[in-house]
mmCIF file of N, CA and C in Angstrom:
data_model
loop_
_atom_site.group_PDB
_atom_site.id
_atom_site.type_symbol
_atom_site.label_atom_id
_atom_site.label_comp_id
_atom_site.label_asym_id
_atom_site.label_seq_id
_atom_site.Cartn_x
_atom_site.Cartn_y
_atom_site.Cartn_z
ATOM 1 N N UNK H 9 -11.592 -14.659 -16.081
ATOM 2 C CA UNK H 9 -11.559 -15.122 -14.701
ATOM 3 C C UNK H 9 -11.237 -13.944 -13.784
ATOM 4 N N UNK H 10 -12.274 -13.767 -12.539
ATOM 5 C CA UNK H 10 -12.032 -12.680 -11.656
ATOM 6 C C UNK H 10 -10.437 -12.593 -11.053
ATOM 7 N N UNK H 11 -10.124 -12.038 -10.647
ATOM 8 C CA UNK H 11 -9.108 -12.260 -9.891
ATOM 9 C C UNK H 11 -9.192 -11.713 -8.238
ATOM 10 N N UNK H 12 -8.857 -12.767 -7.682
ATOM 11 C CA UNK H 12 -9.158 -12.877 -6.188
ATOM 12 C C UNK H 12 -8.658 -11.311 -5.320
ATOM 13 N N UNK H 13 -9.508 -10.786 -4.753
ATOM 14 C CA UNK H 13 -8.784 -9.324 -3.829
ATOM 15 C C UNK H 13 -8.519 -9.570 -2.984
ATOM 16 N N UNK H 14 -7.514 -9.628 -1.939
ATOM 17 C CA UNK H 14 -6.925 -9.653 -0.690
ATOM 18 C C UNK H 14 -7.164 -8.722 0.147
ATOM 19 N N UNK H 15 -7.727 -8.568 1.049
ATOM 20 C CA UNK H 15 -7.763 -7.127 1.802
ATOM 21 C C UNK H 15 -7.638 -7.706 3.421
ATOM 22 N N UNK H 16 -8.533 -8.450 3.630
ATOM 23 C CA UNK H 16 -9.002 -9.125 4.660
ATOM 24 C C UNK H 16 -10.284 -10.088 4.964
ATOM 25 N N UNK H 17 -10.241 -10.690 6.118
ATOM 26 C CA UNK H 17 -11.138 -11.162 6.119
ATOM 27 C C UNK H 17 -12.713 -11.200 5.650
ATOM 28 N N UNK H 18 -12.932 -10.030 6.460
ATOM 29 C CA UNK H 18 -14.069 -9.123 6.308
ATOM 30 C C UNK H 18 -14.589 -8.475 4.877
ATOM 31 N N UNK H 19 -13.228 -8.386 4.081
ATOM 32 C CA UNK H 19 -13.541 -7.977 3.338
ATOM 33 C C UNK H 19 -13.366 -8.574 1.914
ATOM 34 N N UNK H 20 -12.939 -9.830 2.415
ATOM 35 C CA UNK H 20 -12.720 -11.044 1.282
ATOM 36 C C UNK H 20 -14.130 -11.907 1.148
ATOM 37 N N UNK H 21 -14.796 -11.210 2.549
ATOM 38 C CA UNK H 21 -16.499 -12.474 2.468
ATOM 39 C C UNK H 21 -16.815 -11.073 1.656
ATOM 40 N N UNK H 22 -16.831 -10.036 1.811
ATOM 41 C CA UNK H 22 -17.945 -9.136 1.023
ATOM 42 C C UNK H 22 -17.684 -9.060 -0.235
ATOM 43 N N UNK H 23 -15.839 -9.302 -1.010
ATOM 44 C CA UNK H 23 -15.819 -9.658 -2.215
ATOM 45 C C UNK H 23 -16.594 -10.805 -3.186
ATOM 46 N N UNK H 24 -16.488 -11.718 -2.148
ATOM 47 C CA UNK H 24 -17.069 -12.866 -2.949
ATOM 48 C C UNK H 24 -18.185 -12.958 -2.845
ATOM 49 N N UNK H 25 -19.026 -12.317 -2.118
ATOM 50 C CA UNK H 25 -20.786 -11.937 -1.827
ATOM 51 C C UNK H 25 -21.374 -10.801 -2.981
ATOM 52 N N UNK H 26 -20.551 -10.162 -3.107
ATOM 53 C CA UNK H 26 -20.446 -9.129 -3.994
ATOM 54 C C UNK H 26 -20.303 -9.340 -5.850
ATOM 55 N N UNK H 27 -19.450 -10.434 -5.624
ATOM 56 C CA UNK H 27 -19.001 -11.264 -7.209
ATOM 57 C C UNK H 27 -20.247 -12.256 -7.187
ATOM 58 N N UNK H 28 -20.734 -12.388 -6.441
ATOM 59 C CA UNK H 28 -22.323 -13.291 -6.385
ATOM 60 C C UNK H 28 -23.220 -12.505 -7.036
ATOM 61 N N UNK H 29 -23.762 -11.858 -6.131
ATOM 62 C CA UNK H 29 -25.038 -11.221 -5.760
ATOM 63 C C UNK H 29 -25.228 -9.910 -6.238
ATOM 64 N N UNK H 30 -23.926 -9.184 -6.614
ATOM 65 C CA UNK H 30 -24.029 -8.014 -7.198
ATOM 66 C C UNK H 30 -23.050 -7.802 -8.343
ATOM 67 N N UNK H 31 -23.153 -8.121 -8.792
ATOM 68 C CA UNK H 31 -21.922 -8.591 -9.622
ATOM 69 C C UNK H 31 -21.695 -7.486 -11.066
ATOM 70 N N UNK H 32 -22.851 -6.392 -10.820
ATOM 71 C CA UNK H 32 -22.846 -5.108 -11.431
ATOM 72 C C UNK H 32 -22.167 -3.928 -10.735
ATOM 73 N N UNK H 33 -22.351 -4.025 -9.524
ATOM 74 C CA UNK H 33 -21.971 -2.936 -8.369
ATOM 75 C C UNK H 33 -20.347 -3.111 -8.543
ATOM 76 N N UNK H 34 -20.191 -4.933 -8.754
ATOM 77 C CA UNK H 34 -18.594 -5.302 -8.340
ATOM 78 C C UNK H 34 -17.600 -4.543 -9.358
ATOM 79 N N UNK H 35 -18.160 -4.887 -10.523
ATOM 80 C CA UNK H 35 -17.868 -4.402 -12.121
ATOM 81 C C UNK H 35 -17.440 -3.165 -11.992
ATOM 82 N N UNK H 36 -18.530 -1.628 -11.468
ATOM 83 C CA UNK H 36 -18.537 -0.932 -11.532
ATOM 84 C C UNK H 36 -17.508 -0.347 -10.770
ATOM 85 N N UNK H 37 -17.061 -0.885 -9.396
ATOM 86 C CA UNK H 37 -16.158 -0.072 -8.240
ATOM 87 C C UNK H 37 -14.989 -0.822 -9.163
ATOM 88 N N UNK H 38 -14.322 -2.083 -9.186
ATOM 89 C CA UNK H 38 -13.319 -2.308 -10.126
ATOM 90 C C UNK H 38 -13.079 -1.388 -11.272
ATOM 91 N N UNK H 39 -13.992 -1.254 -12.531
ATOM 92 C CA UNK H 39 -13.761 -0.338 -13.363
ATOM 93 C C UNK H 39 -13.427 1.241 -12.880
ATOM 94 N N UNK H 40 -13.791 1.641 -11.679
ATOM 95 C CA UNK H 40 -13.949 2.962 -11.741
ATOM 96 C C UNK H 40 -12.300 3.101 -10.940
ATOM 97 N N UNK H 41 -11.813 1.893 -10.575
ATOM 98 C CA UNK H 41 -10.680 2.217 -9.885
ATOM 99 C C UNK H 41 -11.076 2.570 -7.977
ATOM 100 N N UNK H 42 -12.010 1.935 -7.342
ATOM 101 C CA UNK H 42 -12.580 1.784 -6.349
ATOM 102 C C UNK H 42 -12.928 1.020 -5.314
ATOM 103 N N UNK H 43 -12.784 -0.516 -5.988
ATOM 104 C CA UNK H 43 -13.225 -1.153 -5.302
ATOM 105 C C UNK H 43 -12.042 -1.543 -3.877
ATOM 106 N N UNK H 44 -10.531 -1.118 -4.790
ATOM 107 C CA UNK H 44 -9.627 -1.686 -3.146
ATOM 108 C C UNK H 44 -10.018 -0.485 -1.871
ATOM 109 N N UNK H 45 -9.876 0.710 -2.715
ATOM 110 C CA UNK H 45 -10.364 1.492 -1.477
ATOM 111 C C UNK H 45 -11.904 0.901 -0.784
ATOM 112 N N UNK H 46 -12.966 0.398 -1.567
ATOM 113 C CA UNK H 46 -14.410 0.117 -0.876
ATOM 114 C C UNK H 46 -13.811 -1.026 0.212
ATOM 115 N N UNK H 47 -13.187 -1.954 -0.287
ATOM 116 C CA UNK H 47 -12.975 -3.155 0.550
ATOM 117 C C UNK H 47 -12.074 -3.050 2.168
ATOM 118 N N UNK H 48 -11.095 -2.126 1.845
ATOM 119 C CA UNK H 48 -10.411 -1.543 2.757
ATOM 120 C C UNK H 48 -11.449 -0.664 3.557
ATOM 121 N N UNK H 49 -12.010 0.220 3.413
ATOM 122 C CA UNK H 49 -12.934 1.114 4.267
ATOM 123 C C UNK H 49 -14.079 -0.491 4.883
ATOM 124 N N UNK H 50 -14.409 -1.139 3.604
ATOM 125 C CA UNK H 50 -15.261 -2.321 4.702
ATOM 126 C C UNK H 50 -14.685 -3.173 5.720
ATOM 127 N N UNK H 51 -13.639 -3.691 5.363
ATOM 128 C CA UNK H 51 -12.492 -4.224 6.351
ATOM 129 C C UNK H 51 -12.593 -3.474 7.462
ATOM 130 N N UNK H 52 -11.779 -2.338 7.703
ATOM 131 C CA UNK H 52 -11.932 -1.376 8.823
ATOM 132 C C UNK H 52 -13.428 -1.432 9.797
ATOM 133 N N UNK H 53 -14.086 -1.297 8.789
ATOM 134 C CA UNK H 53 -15.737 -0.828 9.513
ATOM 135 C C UNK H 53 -16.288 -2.161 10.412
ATOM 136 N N UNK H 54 -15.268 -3.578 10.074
ATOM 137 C CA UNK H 54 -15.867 -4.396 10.180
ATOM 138 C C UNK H 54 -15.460 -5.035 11.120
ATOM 139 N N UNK H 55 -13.560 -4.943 11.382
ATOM 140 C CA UNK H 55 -12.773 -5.176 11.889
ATOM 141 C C UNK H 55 -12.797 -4.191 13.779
ATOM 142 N N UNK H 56 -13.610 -3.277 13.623
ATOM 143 C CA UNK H 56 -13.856 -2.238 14.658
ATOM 144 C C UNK H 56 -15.368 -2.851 15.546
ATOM 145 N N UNK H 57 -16.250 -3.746 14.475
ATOM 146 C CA UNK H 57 -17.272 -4.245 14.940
ATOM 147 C C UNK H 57 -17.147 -5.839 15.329
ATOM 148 N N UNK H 58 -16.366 -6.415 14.950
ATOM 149 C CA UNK H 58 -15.575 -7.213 15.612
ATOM 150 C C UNK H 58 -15.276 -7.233 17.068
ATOM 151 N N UNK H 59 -14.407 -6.316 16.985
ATOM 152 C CA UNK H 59 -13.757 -6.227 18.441
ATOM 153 C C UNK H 59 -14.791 -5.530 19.538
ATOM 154 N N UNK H 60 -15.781 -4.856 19.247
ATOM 155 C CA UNK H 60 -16.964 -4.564 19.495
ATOM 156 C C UNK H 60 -17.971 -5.874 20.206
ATOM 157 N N UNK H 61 -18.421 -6.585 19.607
ATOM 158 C CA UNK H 61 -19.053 -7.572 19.611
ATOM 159 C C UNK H 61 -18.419 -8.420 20.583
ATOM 160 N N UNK H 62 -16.774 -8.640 20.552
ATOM 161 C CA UNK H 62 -16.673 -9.782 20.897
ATOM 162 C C UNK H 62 -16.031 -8.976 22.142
ATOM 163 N N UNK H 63 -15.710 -7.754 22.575
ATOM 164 C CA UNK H 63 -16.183 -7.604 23.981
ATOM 165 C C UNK H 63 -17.684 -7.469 25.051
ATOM 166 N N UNK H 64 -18.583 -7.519 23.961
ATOM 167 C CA UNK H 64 -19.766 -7.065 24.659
ATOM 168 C C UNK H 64 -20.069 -8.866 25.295
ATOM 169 N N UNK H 65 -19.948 -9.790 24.069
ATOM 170 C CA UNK H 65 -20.289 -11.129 24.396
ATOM 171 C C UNK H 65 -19.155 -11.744 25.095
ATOM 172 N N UNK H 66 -18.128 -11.308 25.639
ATOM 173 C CA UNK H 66 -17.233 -11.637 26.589
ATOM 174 C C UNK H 66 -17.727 -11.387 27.718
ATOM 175 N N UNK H 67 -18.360 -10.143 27.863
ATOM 176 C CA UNK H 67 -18.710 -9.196 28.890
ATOM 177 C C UNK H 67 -20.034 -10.171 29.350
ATOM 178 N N UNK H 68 -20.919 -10.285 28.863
ATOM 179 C CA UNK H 68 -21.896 -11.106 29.071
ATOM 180 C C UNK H 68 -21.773 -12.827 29.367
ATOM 181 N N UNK H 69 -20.958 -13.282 28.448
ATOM 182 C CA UNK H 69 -20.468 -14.659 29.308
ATOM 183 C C UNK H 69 -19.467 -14.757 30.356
ATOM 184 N N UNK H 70 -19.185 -13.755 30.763
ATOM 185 C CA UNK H 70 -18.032 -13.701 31.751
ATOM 186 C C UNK H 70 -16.632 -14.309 31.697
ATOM 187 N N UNK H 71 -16.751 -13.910 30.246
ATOM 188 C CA UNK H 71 -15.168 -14.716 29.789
ATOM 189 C C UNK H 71 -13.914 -13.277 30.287
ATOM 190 N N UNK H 72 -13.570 -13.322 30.961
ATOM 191 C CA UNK H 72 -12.836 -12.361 31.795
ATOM 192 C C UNK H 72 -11.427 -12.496 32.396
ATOM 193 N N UNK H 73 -10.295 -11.818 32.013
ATOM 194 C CA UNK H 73 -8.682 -11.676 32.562
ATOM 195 C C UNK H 73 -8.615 -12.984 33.592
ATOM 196 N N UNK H 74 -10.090 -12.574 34.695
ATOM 197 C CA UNK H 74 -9.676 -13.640 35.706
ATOM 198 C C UNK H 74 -10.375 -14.463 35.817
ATOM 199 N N UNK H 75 -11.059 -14.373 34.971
ATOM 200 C CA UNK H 75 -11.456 -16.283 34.515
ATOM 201 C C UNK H 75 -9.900 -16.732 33.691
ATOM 202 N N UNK H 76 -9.370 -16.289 33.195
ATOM 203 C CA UNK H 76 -7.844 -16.727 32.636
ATOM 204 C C UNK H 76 -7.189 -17.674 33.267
ATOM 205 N N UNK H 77 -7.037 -16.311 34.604
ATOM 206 C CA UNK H 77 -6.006 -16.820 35.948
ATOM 207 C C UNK H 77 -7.089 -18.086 36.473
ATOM 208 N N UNK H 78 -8.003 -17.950 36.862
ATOM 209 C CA UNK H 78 -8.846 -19.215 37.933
ATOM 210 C C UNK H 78 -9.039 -20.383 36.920
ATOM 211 N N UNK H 79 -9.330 -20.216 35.795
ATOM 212 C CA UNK H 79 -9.858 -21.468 34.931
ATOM 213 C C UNK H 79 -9.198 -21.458 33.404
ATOM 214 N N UNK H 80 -8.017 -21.728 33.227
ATOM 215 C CA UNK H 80 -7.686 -21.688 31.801
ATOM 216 C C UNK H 80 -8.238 -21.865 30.722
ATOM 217 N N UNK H 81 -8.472 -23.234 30.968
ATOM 218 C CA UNK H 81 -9.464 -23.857 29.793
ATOM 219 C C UNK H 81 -11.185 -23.777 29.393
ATOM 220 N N UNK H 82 -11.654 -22.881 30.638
ATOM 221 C CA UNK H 82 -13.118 -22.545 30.325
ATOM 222 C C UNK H 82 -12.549 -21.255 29.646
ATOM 223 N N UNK H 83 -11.989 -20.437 30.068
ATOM 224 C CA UNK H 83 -11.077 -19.207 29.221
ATOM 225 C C UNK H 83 -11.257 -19.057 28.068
ATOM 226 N N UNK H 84 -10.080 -20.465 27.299
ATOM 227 C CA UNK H 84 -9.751 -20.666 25.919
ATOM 228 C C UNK H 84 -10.864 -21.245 25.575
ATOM 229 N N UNK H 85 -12.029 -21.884 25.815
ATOM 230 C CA UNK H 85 -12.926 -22.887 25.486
ATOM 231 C C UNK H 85 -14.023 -21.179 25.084
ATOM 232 N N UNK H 86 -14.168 -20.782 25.939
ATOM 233 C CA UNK H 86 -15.130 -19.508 26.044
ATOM 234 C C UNK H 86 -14.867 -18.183 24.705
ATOM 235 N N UNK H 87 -13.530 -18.404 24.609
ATOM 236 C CA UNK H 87 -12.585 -17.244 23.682
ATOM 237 C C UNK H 87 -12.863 -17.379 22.099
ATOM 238 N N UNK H 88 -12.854 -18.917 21.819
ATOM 239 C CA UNK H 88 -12.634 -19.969 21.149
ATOM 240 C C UNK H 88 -14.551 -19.640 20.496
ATOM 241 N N UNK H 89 -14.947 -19.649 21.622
ATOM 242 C CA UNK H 89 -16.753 -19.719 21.195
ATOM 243 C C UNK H 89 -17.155 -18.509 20.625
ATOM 244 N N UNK H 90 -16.474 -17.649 21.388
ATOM 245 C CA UNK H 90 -17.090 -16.043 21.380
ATOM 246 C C UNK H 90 -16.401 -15.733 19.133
ATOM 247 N N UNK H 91 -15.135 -15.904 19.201
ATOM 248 C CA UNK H 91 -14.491 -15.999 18.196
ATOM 249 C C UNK H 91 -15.511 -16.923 16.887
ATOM 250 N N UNK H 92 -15.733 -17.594 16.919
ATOM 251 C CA UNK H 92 -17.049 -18.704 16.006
ATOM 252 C C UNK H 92 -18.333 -17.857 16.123
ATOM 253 N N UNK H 93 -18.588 -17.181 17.413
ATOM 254 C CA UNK H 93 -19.880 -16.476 16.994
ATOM 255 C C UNK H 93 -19.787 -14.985 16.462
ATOM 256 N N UNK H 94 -18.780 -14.311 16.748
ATOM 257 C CA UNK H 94 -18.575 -13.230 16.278
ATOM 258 C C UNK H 94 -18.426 -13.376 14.485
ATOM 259 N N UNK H 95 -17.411 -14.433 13.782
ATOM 260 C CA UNK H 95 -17.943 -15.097 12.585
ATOM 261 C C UNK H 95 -19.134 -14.707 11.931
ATOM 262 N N UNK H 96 -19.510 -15.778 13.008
ATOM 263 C CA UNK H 96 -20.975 -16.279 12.027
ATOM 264 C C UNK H 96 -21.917 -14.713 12.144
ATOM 265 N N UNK H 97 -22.120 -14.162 12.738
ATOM 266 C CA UNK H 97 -22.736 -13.304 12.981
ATOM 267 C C UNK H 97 -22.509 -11.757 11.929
ATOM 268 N N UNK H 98 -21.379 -11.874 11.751
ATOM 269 C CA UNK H 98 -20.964 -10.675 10.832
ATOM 270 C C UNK H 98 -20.536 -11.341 9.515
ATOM 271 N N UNK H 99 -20.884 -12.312 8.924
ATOM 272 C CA UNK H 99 -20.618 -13.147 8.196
ATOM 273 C C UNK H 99 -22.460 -12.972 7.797
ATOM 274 N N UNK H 100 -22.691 -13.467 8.436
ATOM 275 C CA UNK H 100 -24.759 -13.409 8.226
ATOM 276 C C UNK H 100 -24.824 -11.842 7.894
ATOM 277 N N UNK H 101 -24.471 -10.266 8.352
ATOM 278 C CA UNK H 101 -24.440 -9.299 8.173
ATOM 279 C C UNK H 101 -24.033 -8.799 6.952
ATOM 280 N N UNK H 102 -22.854 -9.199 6.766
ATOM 281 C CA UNK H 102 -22.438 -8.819 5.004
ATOM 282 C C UNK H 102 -22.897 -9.580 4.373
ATOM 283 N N UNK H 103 -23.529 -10.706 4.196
ATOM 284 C CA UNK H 103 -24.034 -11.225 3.151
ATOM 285 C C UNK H 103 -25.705 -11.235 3.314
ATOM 286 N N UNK H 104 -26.297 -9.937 3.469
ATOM 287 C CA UNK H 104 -27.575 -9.540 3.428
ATOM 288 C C UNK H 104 -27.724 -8.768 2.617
#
């Protein structure tokens, strides 16, 4: 039985995409003594495109400081969305 890697988010979907779909590659970075460093460097890479993304699609829906102050709840409702699509979107990315 595998045993589950913790790293992060980002890098807990690419473990288990990885124990899928590649499951020779997975073998190989485990055996070689590699894979926490691979998962950690993917975490990072992923965690930077994250915050990336989900300012550009803030920026574009106008989810903004002062939409905060004028409208709370389109705010959190907007934050809330951007957060679910940033997900799905880099979620669809590592598992290609």
């Amino acid at each position: 039985m595998k045993k589950k890697c913790i790293v992060g988010t980002w890098a807990n979907i690419r473990n288990a995409w990885m124990l899928e779909h590649q499951p020779e590659f997975y073998r190989h970075l485990e055996e070689s003594g590699e894979l926490i460093r691979y998962l950690d460097s993917f975490q990072d890479s992923y965690e930077i495109q994250a915050v990336r993304l989900a300012d550009k699609l803030a920026a574009e829906r106008g989810i903004t400081p002062e939409l905060a102050e004028s409208n709370f709840s389109r705010w959190v409702i907007g934050t809330i969305k951007i957060q679910e699509d940033v997900t799905k979107e880099l979620t669809r990315r590592i598992c290609r």
